[in-house]
PDB file of C-alpha atoms in Angstrom:
ATOM      1  CA  UNK A   1       0.000   0.000   0.000  1.00 75.00           C
ATOM      2  CA  UNK A   2       1.409   3.390  -0.973  1.00 84.00           C
ATOM      3  CA  UNK A   3       1.665   6.087   1.686  1.00 86.00           C
ATOM      4  CA  UNK A   4      -0.516   9.205   1.751  1.00 85.00           C
ATOM      5  CA  UNK A   5       0.413  12.720   2.877  1.00 80.00           C
ATOM      6  CA  UNK A   6      -1.493  12.052   6.114  1.00 81.00           C
ATOM      7  CA  UNK A   7       0.669   8.966   6.732  1.00 85.00           C
ATOM      8  CA  UNK A   8       3.840  11.006   6.278  1.00 84.00           C
ATOM      9  CA  UNK A   9       2.510  13.785   8.534  1.00 81.00           C
ATOM     10  CA  UNK A  10       1.751  11.241  11.239  1.00 84.00           C
ATOM     11  CA  UNK A  11       5.221   9.748  10.897  1.00 86.00           C
ATOM     12  CA  UNK A  12       6.861  13.177  11.200  1.00 82.00           C
ATOM     13  CA  UNK A  13       4.805  13.930  14.302  1.00 81.00           C
ATOM     14  CA  UNK A  14       5.905  10.605  15.780  1.00 85.00           C
ATOM     15  CA  UNK A  15       9.506  11.630  15.138  1.00 84.00           C
ATOM     16  CA  UNK A  16       8.736  14.895  16.936  1.00 80.00           C
ATOM     17  CA  UNK A  17       7.522  12.944  19.984  1.00 81.00           C
ATOM     18  CA  UNK A  18      10.715  10.870  19.900  1.00 83.00           C
ATOM     19  CA  UNK A  19      12.777  14.083  19.775  1.00 80.00           C
ATOM     20  CA  UNK A  20      10.848  15.566  22.707  1.00 76.00           C
ATOM     21  CA  UNK A  21      11.407  12.361  24.717  1.00 79.00           C
ATOM     22  CA  UNK A  22      15.157  12.505  24.074  1.00 81.00           C
ATOM     23  CA  UNK A  23      15.255   9.419  21.873  1.00 84.00           C
ATOM     24  CA  UNK A  24      16.688  11.350  18.909  1.00 82.00           C
ATOM     25  CA  UNK A  25      19.293  14.056  18.457  1.00 83.00           C
ATOM     26  CA  UNK A  26      18.547  17.109  16.304  1.00 78.00           C
ATOM     27  CA  UNK A  27      20.621  15.891  13.343  1.00 79.00           C
ATOM     28  CA  UNK A  28      18.999  12.437  13.551  1.00 84.00           C
ATOM     29  CA  UNK A  29      15.568  14.077  13.633  1.00 82.00           C
ATOM     30  CA  UNK A  30      16.406  16.106  10.495  1.00 80.00           C
ATOM     31  CA  UNK A  31      17.719  13.042   8.654  1.00 85.00           C
ATOM     32  CA  UNK A  32      14.698  10.916   9.523  1.00 86.00           C
ATOM     33  CA  UNK A  33      12.272  13.683   8.570  1.00 83.00           C
ATOM     34  CA  UNK A  34      13.951  13.794   5.167  1.00 83.00           C
ATOM     35  CA  UNK A  35      13.618  10.001   4.915  1.00 87.00           C
ATOM     36  CA  UNK A  36       9.901  10.213   5.771  1.00 86.00           C
ATOM     37  CA  UNK A  37       9.379  12.866   3.083  1.00 84.00           C
ATOM     38  CA  UNK A  38      10.957  10.466   0.577  1.00 84.00           C
ATOM     39  CA  UNK A  39       9.089   7.384   1.869  1.00 86.00           C
ATOM     40  CA  UNK A  40       6.782   5.721  -0.610  1.00 87.00           C
ATOM     41  CA  UNK A  41       5.651   2.491   1.092  1.00 87.00           C
ATOM     42  CA  UNK A  42       5.090   1.348   4.679  1.00 88.00           C
ATOM     43  CA  UNK A  43       8.318  -0.653   4.592  1.00 89.00           C
ATOM     44  CA  UNK A  44      10.175   2.644   4.054  1.00 89.00           C
ATOM     45  CA  UNK A  45       8.679   4.002   7.286  1.00 88.00           C
ATOM     46  CA  UNK A  46       9.501   0.781   9.133  1.00 89.00           C
ATOM     47  CA  UNK A  47      13.199   1.443   8.470  1.00 90.00           C
ATOM     48  CA  UNK A  48      12.886   4.940   9.959  1.00 90.00           C
ATOM     49  CA  UNK A  49      11.267   3.623  13.179  1.00 91.00           C
ATOM     50  CA  UNK A  50      13.369   0.492  13.554  1.00 90.00           C
ATOM     51  CA  UNK A  51      14.815   1.661  16.914  1.00 90.00           C
ATOM     52  CA  UNK A  52      12.136   4.082  18.201  1.00 90.00           C
ATOM     53  CA  UNK A  53       8.393   3.690  18.866  1.00 87.00           C
ATOM     54  CA  UNK A  54       5.848   4.940  16.374  1.00 86.00           C
ATOM     55  CA  UNK A  55       3.743   7.095  18.723  1.00 73.00           C
ATOM     56  CA  UNK A  56       0.300   7.844  17.297  1.00 62.00           C
ATOM     57  CA  UNK A  57      -1.990  10.661  18.421  1.00 51.00           C
ATOM     58  CA  UNK A  58      -5.141   9.546  20.175  1.00 42.00           C
ATOM     59  CA  UNK A  59      -8.266   9.932  18.091  1.00 40.00           C
ATOM     60  CA  UNK A  60     -10.070  13.204  18.707  1.00 43.00           C
ATOM     61  CA  UNK A  61      -7.090  14.806  20.467  1.00 44.00           C
ATOM     62  CA  UNK A  62      -5.350  17.937  19.329  1.00 46.00           C
ATOM     63  CA  UNK A  63      -2.467  17.047  17.038  1.00 47.00           C
ATOM     64  CA  UNK A  64       0.795  18.601  18.178  1.00 52.00           C
ATOM     65  CA  UNK A  65       3.097  19.006  15.225  1.00 57.00           C
ATOM     66  CA  UNK A  66       6.879  19.079  15.363  1.00 55.00           C
ATOM     67  CA  UNK A  67       9.218  20.641  12.821  1.00 56.00           C
ATOM     68  CA  UNK A  68      12.949  20.207  12.416  1.00 58.00           C
ATOM     69  CA  UNK A  69      15.272  23.221  12.393  1.00 58.00           C
ATOM     70  CA  UNK A  70      16.046  22.584   8.737  1.00 63.00           C
ATOM     71  CA  UNK A  71      12.316  22.663   7.944  1.00 60.00           C
ATOM     72  CA  UNK A  72      11.999  25.976   9.795  1.00 59.00           C
ATOM     73  CA  UNK A  73      14.981  27.384   7.896  1.00 62.00           C
ATOM     74  CA  UNK A  74      13.630  26.241   4.516  1.00 64.00           C
ATOM     75  CA  UNK A  75      10.223  27.759   5.278  1.00 61.00           C
ATOM     76  CA  UNK A  76      11.911  31.015   6.308  1.00 60.00           C
ATOM     77  CA  UNK A  77      13.951  31.130   3.100  1.00 62.00           C
ATOM     78  CA  UNK A  78      10.883  30.302   0.995  1.00 58.00           C
ATOM     79  CA  UNK A  79       9.026  33.261   2.535  1.00 53.00           C
ATOM     80  CA  UNK A  80      11.755  35.728   1.611  1.00 56.00           C
ATOM     81  CA  UNK A  81      11.214  37.608  -1.661  1.00 56.00           C
ATOM     82  CA  UNK A  82      14.290  39.813  -2.149  1.00 57.00           C
ATOM     83  CA  UNK A  83      13.807  40.279  -5.897  1.00 57.00           C
ATOM     84  CA  UNK A  84      10.177  41.268  -5.471  1.00 51.00           C
ATOM     85  CA  UNK A  85      11.115  43.673  -2.672  1.00 51.00           C
ATOM     86  CA  UNK A  86      13.868  45.272  -4.751  1.00 61.00           C
ATOM     87  CA  UNK A  87      11.513  45.665  -7.696  1.00 61.00           C
ATOM     88  CA  UNK A  88       8.816  47.272  -5.533  1.00 56.00           C
ATOM     89  CA  UNK A  89      11.318  49.628  -3.894  1.00 55.00           C
ATOM     90  CA  UNK A  90      12.679  50.700  -7.284  1.00 63.00           C
ATOM     91  CA  UNK A  91       9.185  51.358  -8.613  1.00 58.00           C
ATOM     92  CA  UNK A  92       8.189  53.177  -5.451  1.00 55.00           C
ATOM     93  CA  UNK A  93      11.279  55.377  -5.583  1.00 54.00           C
ATOM     94  CA  UNK A  94      10.495  56.314  -9.174  1.00 53.00           C
ATOM     95  CA  UNK A  95       6.847  57.062  -8.421  1.00 54.00           C
ATOM     96  CA  UNK A  96       7.796  59.361  -5.540  1.00 52.00           C
ATOM     97  CA  UNK A  97      10.926  60.937  -6.993  1.00 50.00           C
ATOM     98  CA  UNK A  98       9.484  62.194 -10.287  1.00 45.00           C
ATOM     99  CA  UNK A  99       6.568  64.236  -8.902  1.00 51.00           C
ATOM    100  CA  UNK A 100       8.848  65.361  -6.091  1.00 49.00           C
ATOM    101  CA  UNK A 101      11.409  66.784  -8.474  1.00 46.00           C
ATOM    102  CA  UNK A 102       8.656  68.520 -10.395  1.00 45.00           C
ATOM    103  CA  UNK A 103       7.357  70.075  -7.173  1.00 50.00           C
ATOM    104  CA  UNK A 104      10.834  71.179  -6.149  1.00 50.00           C
ATOM    105  CA  UNK A 105      11.353  72.742  -9.566  1.00 47.00           C
ATOM    106  CA  UNK A 106       8.263  74.918  -9.032  1.00 50.00           C
ATOM    107  CA  UNK A 107       9.490  75.790  -5.554  1.00 50.00           C
ATOM    108  CA  UNK A 108      12.939  76.787  -6.760  1.00 49.00           C
ATOM    109  CA  UNK A 109      12.082  80.413  -6.218  1.00 49.00           C
ATOM    110  CA  UNK A 110      10.573  79.702  -2.782  1.00 49.00           C
ATOM    111  CA  UNK A 111      12.303  79.978   0.569  1.00 52.00           C
ATOM    112  CA  UNK A 112      14.788  77.405   1.788  1.00 50.00           C
ATOM    113  CA  UNK A 113      12.388  76.361   4.539  1.00 52.00           C
ATOM    114  CA  UNK A 114       9.698  75.460   2.014  1.00 49.00           C
ATOM    115  CA  UNK A 115      12.133  73.390   0.002  1.00 49.00           C
ATOM    116  CA  UNK A 116      13.335  71.662   3.176  1.00 49.00           C
ATOM    117  CA  UNK A 117       9.798  70.691   4.163  1.00 50.00           C
ATOM    118  CA  UNK A 118       9.135  69.505   0.617  1.00 51.00           C
ATOM    119  CA  UNK A 119      12.222  67.288   0.701  1.00 52.00           C
ATOM    120  CA  UNK A 120      11.272  65.857   4.117  1.00 52.00           C
ATOM    121  CA  UNK A 121       7.776  65.105   2.835  1.00 55.00           C
ATOM    122  CA  UNK A 122       9.254  63.200  -0.113  1.00 56.00           C
ATOM    123  CA  UNK A 123      11.590  61.284   2.187  1.00 54.00           C
ATOM    124  CA  UNK A 124       8.857  60.295   4.635  1.00 55.00           C
ATOM    125  CA  UNK A 125       6.607  59.178   1.789  1.00 56.00           C
ATOM    126  CA  UNK A 126       9.348  56.765   0.729  1.00 55.00           C
ATOM    127  CA  UNK A 127      10.795  55.653   4.059  1.00 60.00           C
ATOM    128  CA  UNK A 128       7.619  54.269   5.674  1.00 57.00           C
ATOM    129  CA  UNK A 129       6.647  51.896   2.844  1.00 64.00           C
ATOM    130  CA  UNK A 130      10.324  51.052   2.295  1.00 63.00           C
ATOM    131  CA  UNK A 131      10.650  49.870   5.907  1.00 61.00           C
ATOM    132  CA  UNK A 132       7.469  47.811   5.573  1.00 59.00           C
ATOM    133  CA  UNK A 133       8.746  46.158   2.373  1.00 60.00           C
ATOM    134  CA  UNK A 134      12.157  45.463   3.908  1.00 58.00           C
ATOM    135  CA  UNK A 135      10.623  43.805   6.980  1.00 52.00           C
ATOM    136  CA  UNK A 136       7.658  41.898   5.537  1.00 55.00           C
ATOM    137  CA  UNK A 137       8.617  41.219   1.904  1.00 56.00           C
ATOM    138  CA  UNK A 138      12.420  41.009   1.914  1.00 57.00           C
ATOM    139  CA  UNK A 139      12.416  39.937   5.603  1.00 59.00           C
ATOM    140  CA  UNK A 140      15.594  41.801   6.511  1.00 59.00           C
ATOM    141  CA  UNK A 141      16.611  41.536  10.150  1.00 55.00           C
ATOM    142  CA  UNK A 142      17.309  38.856  12.788  1.00 54.00           C
ATOM    143  CA  UNK A 143      15.829  35.414  12.190  1.00 57.00           C
ATOM    144  CA  UNK A 144      13.844  35.743  15.423  1.00 50.00           C
ATOM    145  CA  UNK A 145      11.777  38.488  13.760  1.00 50.00           C
ATOM    146  CA  UNK A 146      10.659  36.245  10.929  1.00 50.00           C
ATOM    147  CA  UNK A 147      10.114  32.816  12.453  1.00 59.00           C
ATOM    148  CA  UNK A 148       7.541  31.026  10.254  1.00 60.00           C
ATOM    149  CA  UNK A 149       4.085  30.396  11.655  1.00 61.00           C
ATOM    150  CA  UNK A 150       2.799  26.807  12.066  1.00 65.00           C
ATOM    151  CA  UNK A 151       0.621  27.327   8.981  1.00 67.00           C
ATOM    152  CA  UNK A 152       3.646  28.392   6.908  1.00 67.00           C
ATOM    153  CA  UNK A 153       5.638  25.423   8.172  1.00 67.00           C
ATOM    154  CA  UNK A 154       2.833  23.031   7.329  1.00 69.00           C
ATOM    155  CA  UNK A 155       2.509  24.483   3.824  1.00 72.00           C
ATOM    156  CA  UNK A 156       6.266  24.147   3.323  1.00 71.00           C
ATOM    157  CA  UNK A 157       6.212  20.566   4.608  1.00 71.00           C
ATOM    158  CA  UNK A 158       3.422  19.568   2.236  1.00 73.00           C
ATOM    159  CA  UNK A 159       5.189  21.373  -0.626  1.00 75.00           C
ATOM    160  CA  UNK A 160       8.355  19.374   0.004  1.00 72.00           C
ATOM    161  CA  UNK A 161       6.407  16.118   0.214  1.00 70.00           C
ATOM    162  CA  UNK A 162       4.664  16.868  -3.099  1.00 72.00           C
ATOM    163  CA  UNK A 163       8.012  17.779  -4.682  1.00 74.00           C
ATOM    164  CA  UNK A 164       9.568  14.534  -3.442  1.00 73.00           C
ATOM    165  CA  UNK A 165       6.608  12.550  -4.785  1.00 70.00           C
ATOM    166  CA  UNK A 166       6.855  14.333  -8.157  1.00 74.00           C
ATOM    167  CA  UNK A 167      10.567  13.521  -8.258  1.00 74.00           C
ATOM    168  CA  UNK A 168       9.872   9.864  -7.572  1.00 72.00           C
ATOM    169  CA  UNK A 169       7.238   9.749 -10.319  1.00 75.00           C
ATOM    170  CA  UNK A 170       9.648  11.373 -12.779  1.00 78.00           C
ATOM    171  CA  UNK A 171      12.390   8.880 -11.864  1.00 78.00           C
ATOM    172  CA  UNK A 172       9.973   5.973 -12.228  1.00 75.00           C
ATOM    173  CA  UNK A 173       8.791   7.277 -15.597  1.00 78.00           C
ATOM    174  CA  UNK A 174      12.363   7.636 -16.825  1.00 80.00           C
ATOM    175  CA  UNK A 175      13.240   4.160 -15.539  1.00 78.00           C
ATOM    176  CA  UNK A 176      10.200   2.681 -17.315  1.00 77.00           C
ATOM    177  CA  UNK A 177      11.163   4.462 -20.531  1.00 79.00           C
ATOM    178  CA  UNK A 178      14.700   3.097 -20.326  1.00 79.00           C
ATOM    179  CA  UNK A 179      13.444  -0.415 -19.626  1.00 76.00           C
ATOM    180  CA  UNK A 180      11.127  -0.309 -22.632  1.00 79.00           C
ATOM    181  CA  UNK A 181      13.967   0.973 -24.812  1.00 77.00           C
ATOM    182  CA  UNK A 182      16.212  -1.866 -23.621  1.00 77.00           C
ATOM    183  CA  UNK A 183      13.473  -4.432 -24.241  1.00 75.00           C
ATOM    184  CA  UNK A 184      12.874  -3.109 -27.754  1.00 75.00           C
ATOM    185  CA  UNK A 185      16.602  -3.236 -28.446  1.00 74.00           C
ATOM    186  CA  UNK A 186      16.777  -6.807 -27.119  1.00 71.00           C
ATOM    187  CA  UNK A 187      13.738  -7.811 -29.166  1.00 69.00           C
ATOM    188  CA  UNK A 188      15.257  -6.280 -32.286  1.00 70.00           C
ATOM    189  CA  UNK A 189      18.544  -8.093 -31.611  1.00 73.00           C
ATOM    190  CA  UNK A 190      16.770 -11.402 -31.068  1.00 69.00           C
ATOM    191  CA  UNK A 191      14.749 -10.897 -34.232  1.00 68.00           C
ATOM    192  CA  UNK A 192      17.931 -10.179 -36.160  1.00 69.00           C
ATOM    193  CA  UNK A 193      19.613 -13.287 -34.757  1.00 66.00           C
ATOM    194  CA  UNK A 194      16.572 -15.392 -35.606  1.00 64.00           C
ATOM    195  CA  UNK A 195      16.518 -14.053 -39.173  1.00 69.00           C
ATOM    196  CA  UNK A 196      20.227 -14.798 -39.594  1.00 69.00           C
ATOM    197  CA  UNK A 197      19.751 -18.329 -38.306  1.00 72.00           C
ATOM    198  CA  UNK A 198      16.816 -18.808 -40.649  1.00 67.00           C
ATOM    199  CA  UNK A 199      18.868 -17.588 -43.627  1.00 69.00           C
ATOM    200  CA  UNK A 200      21.759 -19.892 -42.727  1.00 70.00           C
ATOM    201  CA  UNK A 201      19.430 -22.855 -42.439  1.00 67.00           C
ATOM    202  CA  UNK A 202      17.776 -21.965 -45.749  1.00 68.00           C
ATOM    203  CA  UNK A 203      21.160 -21.727 -47.444  1.00 68.00           C
ATOM    204  CA  UNK A 204      22.103 -25.146 -46.069  1.00 67.00           C
ATOM    205  CA  UNK A 205      18.951 -26.655 -47.536  1.00 70.00           C
ATOM    206  CA  UNK A 206      19.637 -25.021 -50.891  1.00 63.00           C
ATOM    207  CA  UNK A 207      23.199 -26.354 -50.992  1.00 64.00           C
ATOM    208  CA  UNK A 208      22.151 -29.975 -50.422  1.00 60.00           C
TER     209      UNK A 208
END
């Protein structure tokens, strides 16, 4: 029987219980989580839990999920969008700078105080959204500021499981294609050998 996403989730949660009980080290937990994500059949999970119990959550209870540090880091990196943030900042700077320069050009004959206030207004109009983009889009700052939420971690986990499953299907498809190509080549070779044998036998009969 092939495993489902729910089966893999349950296995990862069981690994989390083993980690919390001190049965696994952090690096072992990461390695086994990766093995569970790649698991395809129940026998693959049996190898992961060969030396630790498979603790299952009681029916109807709240499921407490556990995530490895590498999963947290991958979810954090997936949430960062530096290119998008840079693009938005560049566009924002252009949108603010052009009308600002036009306004300053009209105020060229005004007092220095008016020009100063105009420049500060332009700067404040850029700085506030720039800070928001840097923090929430580009996620600049200490990692503690941007720790992924459980929902983000769960989405990242399921994304990795789907990617692993897609990779397995692609490998299986390529393996099947290669096997069929080898079989066709073998069949063609056997057919050629059979034809040669038939010709040799026919020639022998003709020469009698």
